[in-house]
Tab-separated table of C-alpha atoms in Angstrom:
chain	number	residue	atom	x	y	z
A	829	UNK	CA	-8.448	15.071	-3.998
A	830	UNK	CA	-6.062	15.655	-6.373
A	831	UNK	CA	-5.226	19.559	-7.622
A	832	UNK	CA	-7.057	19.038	-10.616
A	833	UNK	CA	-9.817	17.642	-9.012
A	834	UNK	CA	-10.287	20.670	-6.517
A	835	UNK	CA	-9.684	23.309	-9.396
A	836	UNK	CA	-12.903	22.097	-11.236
A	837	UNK	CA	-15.113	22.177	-7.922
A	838	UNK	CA	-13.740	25.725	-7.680
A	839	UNK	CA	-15.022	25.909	-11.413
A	840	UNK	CA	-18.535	24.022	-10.449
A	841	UNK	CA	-18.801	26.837	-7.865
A	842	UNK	CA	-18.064	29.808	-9.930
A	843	UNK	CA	-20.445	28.757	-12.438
A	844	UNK	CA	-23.299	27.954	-10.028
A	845	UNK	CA	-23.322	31.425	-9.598
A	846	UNK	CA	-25.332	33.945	-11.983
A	847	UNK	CA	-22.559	36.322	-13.096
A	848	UNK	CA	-24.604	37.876	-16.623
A	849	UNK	CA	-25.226	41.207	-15.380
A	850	UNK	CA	-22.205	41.649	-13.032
A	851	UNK	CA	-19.489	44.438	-14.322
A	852	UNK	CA	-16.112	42.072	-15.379
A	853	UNK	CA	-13.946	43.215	-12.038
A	854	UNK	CA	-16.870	41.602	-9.967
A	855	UNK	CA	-16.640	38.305	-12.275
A	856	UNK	CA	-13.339	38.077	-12.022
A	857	UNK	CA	-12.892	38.611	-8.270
A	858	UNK	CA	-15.346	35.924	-7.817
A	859	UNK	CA	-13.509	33.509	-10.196
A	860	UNK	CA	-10.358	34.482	-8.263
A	861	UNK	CA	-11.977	33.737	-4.534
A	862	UNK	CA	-14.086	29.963	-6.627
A	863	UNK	CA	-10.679	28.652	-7.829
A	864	UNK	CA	-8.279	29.683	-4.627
A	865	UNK	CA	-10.222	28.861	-2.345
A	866	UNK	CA	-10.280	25.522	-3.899
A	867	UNK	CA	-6.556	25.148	-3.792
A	868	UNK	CA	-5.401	27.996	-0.865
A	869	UNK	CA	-5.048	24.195	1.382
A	870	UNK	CA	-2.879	22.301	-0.282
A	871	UNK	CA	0.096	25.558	0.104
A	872	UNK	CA	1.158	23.359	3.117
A	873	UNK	CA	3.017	21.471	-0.023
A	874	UNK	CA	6.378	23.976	0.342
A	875	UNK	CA	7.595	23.251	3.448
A	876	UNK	CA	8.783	20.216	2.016
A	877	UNK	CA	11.472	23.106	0.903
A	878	UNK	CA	12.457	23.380	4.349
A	879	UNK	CA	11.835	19.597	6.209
A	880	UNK	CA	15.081	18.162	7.156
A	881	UNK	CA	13.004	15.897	10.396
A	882	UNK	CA	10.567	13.873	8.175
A	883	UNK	CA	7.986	15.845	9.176
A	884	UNK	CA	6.069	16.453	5.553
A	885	UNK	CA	3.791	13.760	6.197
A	886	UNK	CA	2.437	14.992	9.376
A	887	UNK	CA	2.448	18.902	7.803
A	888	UNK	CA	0.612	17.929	4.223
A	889	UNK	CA	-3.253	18.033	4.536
A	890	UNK	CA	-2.307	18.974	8.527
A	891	UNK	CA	-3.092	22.607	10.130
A	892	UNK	CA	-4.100	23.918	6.805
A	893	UNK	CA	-6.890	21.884	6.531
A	894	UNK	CA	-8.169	22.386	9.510
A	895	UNK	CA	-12.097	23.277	9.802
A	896	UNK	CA	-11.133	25.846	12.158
A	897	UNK	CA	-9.145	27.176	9.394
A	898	UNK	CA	-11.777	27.874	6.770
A	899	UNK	CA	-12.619	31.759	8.313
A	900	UNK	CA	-9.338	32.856	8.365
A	901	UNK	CA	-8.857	31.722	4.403
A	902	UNK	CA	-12.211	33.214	3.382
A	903	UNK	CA	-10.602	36.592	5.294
A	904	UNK	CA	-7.675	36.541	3.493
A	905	UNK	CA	-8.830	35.515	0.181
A	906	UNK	CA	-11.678	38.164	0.288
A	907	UNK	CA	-9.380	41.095	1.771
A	908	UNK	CA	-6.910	39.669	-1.821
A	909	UNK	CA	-10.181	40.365	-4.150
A	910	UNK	CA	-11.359	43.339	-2.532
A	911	UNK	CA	-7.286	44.988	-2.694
A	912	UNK	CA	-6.924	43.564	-6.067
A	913	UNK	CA	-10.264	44.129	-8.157
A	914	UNK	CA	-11.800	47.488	-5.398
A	915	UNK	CA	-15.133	45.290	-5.357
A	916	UNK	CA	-16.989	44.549	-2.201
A	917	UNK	CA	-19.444	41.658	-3.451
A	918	UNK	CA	-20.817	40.411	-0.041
A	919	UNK	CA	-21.206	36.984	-1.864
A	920	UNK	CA	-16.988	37.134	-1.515
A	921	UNK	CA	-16.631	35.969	1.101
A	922	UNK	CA	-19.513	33.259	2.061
A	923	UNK	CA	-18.041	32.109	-1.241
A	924	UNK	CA	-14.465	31.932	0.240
A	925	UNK	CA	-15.905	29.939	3.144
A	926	UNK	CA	-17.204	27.787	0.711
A	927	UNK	CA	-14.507	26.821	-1.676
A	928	UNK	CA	-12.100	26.235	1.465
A	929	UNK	CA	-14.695	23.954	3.283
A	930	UNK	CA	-15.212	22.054	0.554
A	931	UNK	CA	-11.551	21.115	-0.309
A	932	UNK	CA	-10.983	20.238	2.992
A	933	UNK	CA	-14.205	17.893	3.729
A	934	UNK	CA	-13.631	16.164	0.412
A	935	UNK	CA	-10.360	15.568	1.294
A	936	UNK	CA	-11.390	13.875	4.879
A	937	UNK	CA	-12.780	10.370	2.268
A	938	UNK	CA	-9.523	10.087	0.634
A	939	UNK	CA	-7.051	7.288	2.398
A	940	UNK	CA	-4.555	10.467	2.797
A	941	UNK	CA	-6.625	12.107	4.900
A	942	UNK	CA	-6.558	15.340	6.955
A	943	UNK	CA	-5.656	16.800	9.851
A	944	UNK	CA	-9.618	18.236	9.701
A	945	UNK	CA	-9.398	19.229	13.710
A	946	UNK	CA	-6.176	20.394	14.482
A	947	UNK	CA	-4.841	22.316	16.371
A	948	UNK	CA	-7.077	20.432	18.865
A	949	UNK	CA	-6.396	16.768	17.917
A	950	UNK	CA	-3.832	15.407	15.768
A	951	UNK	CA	-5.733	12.827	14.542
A	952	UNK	CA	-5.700	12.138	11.070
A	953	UNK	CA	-9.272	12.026	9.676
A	954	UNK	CA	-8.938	9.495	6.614
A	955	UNK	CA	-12.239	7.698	5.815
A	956	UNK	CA	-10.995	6.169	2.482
A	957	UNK	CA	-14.018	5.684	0.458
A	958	UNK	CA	-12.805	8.287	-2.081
A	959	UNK	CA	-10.055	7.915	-4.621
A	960	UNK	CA	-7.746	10.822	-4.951
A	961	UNK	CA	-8.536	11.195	-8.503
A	962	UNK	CA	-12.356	9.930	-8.923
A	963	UNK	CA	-12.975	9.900	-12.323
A	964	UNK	CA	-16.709	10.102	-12.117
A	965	UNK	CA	-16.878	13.507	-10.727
A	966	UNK	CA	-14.731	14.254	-13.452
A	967	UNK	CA	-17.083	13.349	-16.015
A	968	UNK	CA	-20.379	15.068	-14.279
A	969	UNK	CA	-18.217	17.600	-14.286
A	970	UNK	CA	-17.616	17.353	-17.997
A	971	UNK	CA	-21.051	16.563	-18.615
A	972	UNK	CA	-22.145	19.991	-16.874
A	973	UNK	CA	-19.511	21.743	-19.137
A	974	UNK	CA	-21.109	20.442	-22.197
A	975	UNK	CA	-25.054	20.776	-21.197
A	976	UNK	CA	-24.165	24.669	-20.345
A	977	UNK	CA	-22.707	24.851	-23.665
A	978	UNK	CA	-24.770	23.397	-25.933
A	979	UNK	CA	-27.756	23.123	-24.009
A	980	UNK	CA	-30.959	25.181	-23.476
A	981	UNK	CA	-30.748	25.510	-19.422
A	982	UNK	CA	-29.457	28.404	-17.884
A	983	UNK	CA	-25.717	28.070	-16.668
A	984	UNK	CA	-25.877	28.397	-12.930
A	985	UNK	CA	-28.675	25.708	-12.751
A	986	UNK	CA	-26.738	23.389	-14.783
A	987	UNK	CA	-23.953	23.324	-12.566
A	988	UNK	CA	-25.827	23.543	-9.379
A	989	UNK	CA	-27.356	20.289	-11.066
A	990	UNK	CA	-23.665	19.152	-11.194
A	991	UNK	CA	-22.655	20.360	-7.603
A	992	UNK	CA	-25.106	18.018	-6.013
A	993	UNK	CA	-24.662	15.228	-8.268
A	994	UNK	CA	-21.072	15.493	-6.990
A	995	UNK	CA	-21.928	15.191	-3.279
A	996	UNK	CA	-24.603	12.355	-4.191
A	997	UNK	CA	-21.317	10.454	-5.474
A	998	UNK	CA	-19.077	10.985	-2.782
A	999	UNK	CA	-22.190	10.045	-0.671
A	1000	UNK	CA	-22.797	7.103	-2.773
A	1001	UNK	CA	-19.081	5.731	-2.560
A	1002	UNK	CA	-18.963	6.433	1.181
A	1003	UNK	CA	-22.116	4.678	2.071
A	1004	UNK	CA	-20.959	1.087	-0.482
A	1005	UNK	CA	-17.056	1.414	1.641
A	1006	UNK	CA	-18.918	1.612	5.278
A	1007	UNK	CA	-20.850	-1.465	4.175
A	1008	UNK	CA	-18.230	-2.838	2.679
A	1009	UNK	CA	-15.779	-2.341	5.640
A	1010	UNK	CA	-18.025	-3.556	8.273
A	1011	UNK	CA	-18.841	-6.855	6.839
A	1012	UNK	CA	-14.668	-7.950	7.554
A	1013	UNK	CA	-15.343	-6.287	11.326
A	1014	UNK	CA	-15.579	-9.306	12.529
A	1015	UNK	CA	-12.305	-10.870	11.232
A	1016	UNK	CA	-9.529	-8.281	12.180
A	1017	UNK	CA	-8.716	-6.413	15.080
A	1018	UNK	CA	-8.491	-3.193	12.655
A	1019	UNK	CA	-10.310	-2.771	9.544
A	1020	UNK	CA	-8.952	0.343	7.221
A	1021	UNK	CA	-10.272	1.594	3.931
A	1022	UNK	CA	-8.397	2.509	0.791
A	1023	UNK	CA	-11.234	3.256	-3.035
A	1024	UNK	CA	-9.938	2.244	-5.642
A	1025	UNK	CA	-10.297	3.926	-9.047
A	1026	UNK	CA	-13.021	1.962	-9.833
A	1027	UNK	CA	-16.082	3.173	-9.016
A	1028	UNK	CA	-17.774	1.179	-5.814
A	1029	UNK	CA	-14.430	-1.028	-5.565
A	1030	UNK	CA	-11.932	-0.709	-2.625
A	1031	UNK	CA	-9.251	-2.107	-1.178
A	1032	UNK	CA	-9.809	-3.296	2.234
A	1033	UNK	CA	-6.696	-3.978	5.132
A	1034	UNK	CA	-7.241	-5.967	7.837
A	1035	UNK	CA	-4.829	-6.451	10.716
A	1036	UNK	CA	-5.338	-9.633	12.970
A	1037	UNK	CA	-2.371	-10.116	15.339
A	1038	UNK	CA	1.059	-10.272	12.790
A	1039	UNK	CA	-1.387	-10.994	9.747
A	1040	UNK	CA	-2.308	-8.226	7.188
A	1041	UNK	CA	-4.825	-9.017	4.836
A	1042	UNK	CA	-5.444	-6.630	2.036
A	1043	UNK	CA	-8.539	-7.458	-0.325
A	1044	UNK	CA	-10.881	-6.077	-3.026
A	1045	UNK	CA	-14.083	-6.111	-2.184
A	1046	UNK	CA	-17.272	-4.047	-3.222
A	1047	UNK	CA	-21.100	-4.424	-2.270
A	1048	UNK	CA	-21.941	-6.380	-5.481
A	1049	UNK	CA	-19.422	-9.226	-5.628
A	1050	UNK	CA	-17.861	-11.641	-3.236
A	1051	UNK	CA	-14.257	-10.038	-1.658
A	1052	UNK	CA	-10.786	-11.304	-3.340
A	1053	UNK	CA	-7.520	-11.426	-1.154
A	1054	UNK	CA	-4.658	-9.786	-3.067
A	1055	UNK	CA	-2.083	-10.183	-0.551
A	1056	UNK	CA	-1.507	-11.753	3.279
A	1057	UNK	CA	1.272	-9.647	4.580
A	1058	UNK	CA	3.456	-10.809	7.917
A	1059	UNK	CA	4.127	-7.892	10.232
A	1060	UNK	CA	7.160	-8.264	12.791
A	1061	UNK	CA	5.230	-6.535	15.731
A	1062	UNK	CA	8.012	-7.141	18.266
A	1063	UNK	CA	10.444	-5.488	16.127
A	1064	UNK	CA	12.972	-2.802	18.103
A	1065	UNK	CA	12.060	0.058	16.475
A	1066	UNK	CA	14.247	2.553	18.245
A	1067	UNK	CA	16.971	2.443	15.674
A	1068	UNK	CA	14.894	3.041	12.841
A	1069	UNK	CA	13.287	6.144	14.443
A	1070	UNK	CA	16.481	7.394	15.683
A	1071	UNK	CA	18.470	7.199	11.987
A	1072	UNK	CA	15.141	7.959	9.718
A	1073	UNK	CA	13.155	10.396	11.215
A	1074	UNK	CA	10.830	10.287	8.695
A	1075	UNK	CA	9.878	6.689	9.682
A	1076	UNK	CA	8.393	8.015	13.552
A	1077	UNK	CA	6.344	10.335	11.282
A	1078	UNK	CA	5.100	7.243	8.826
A	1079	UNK	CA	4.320	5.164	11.830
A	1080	UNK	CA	2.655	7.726	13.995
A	1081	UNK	CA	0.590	9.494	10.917
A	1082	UNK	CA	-0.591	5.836	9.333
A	1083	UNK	CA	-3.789	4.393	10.685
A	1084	UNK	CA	-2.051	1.095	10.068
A	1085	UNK	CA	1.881	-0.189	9.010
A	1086	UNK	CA	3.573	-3.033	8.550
A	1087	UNK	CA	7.029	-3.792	10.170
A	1088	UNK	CA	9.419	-5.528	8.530
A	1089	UNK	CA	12.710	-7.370	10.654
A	1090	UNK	CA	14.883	-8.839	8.772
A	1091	UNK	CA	18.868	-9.507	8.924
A	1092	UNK	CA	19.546	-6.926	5.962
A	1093	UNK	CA	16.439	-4.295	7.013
A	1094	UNK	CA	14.227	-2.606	9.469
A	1095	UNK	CA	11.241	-1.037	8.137
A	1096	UNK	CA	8.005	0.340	8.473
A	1097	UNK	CA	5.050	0.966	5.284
A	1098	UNK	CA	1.311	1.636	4.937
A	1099	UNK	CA	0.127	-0.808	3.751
A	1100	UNK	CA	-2.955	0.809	2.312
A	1101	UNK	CA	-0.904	2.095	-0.797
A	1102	UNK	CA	0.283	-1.594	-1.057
A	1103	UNK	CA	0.524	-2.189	-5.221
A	1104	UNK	CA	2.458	-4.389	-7.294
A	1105	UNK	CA	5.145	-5.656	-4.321
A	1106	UNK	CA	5.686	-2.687	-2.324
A	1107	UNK	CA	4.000	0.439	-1.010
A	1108	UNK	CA	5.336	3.643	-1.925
A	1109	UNK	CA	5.175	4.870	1.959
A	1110	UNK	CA	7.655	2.993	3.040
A	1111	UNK	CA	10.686	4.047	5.261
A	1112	UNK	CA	13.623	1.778	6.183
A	1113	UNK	CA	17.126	1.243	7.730
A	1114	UNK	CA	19.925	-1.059	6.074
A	1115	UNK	CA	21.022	-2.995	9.446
């Protein structure tokens, strides 16, 4: 999910919680542990400051976002509210473990994926049936905002309302891409996911031999091929690895890529960001 995205879960679960009769240090030190725990994950975003190997691809959404991760967030994040605001809430840090789990399991349906088990397996866990900016949870999220507002129900049952109308979407759009992405199975050797930002739509890439086949398809209409892509699988790819580091990363952290051989270039893209030409994961070598 996008930073946005995860800041208004953290909201969700702030509000879900009654905070009317708590003293203001205790409301703000849960606020504090709702909306950083939503976004303490995504700090693996500075060591692009210090990459020189290529190595931000594998590093973003990687060891911070591992499951085995989430207690040692919730420790520090509660030991920050309890230094910072001298309460000791136990709802802290449950809460903590909360937030964090829930920006990194959201983040598992996006195409980006995460490295959800590491240290243990460096497999990145990218189910794709998410968009990185879903713009339906932002509108039951919007819609919560308004009913607590101007409604008559209580706040914290409003947007506990809204917290599992937001897993009954993610559920929703994961269930229509599994269908979706079994029924072309039985065409391609590899089948890969990618939502788009229509609701129930996705992009689907399938790899048969040197043939890469991206279409739109949802449950409710018949598929559409955008593009047939030719990959040169018996490409040398030594020299590209060895003058763009960045392009062992692409091809060892993508479930899928394309190589391009040509006389002027040796490349390598995902092809599940494939829009309008090109895909903007793409790394290459001028021959």
């Amino acid at each position: 999910m996008d930073t946005v995205t995860h800041a208004l879960i953290g909201a969700v679960l702030y509000r879900s919680i009654r905070t009317e009769h708590l003293p203001k240090a205790e409301k703000r030190a849960l606020l504090f542990t709702s909306l950083a725990g939503s976004e303490l994950p995504d700090i693996d975003v500075v060591s692009q400051l210090w990459d020189t190997g290529g190595q931000y691809l594998m590093w973003h959404r990687g060891i911070t976002h591992s499951v085995f991760l989430v207690p040692v967030w919730a420790a520090l994040l509660t030991a920050a509210a309890r230094l910072w605001w001298r309460v000791a809430d136990k709802r802290i840090f449950p809460l903590a473990m909360l937030a964090v789990f829930v920006h990194i399991t959201t983040d598992i349906f996006n195409p980006w994926g995460t490295g959800y088990w590491e240290p243990f397996s460096r497999e990145r866990v990218a189910i794709g049936t998410v968009p990185i900016i879903d713009l339906v949870m932002w509108a039951i999220i919007l819609a919560g905002y308004l009913l607590s507002r101007f409604g008559r129900w209580p706040r914290h049952l409003v947007f506990r309302a809204a917290a599992c109308l937001l897993v009954l979407e993610i559920a929703s759009q994961t269930v229509q891409g599994l269908i979706v992405k079994h029924s072309f199975a039985d065409r391609y050797d590899q089948v890969v996911l990618a939502a788009d930002f229509l609701p129930g739509s996705y992009k689907v890439i399938g790899k048969q031999g040197t043939t890469v086949d991206i279409h739109r398809a949802s449950v409710w209409s018949q598929p559409v091929l955008l593009q047939r892509l030719t990959s040169a699988e018996q490409a040398d790819l030594t020299p590209l690895f060895a003058q763009n580091p960045a392009a062992r990363t692409l091809y060892q952290w993508a479930p899928m890529v394309v190589v391009v051989d040509t006389p002027e270039r040796l490349a390598v893209y995902d092809p599940r960001f494939w829009d309008r030409g090109g895909s903007f994961l793409y790394e290459s070598i001028d021959k």
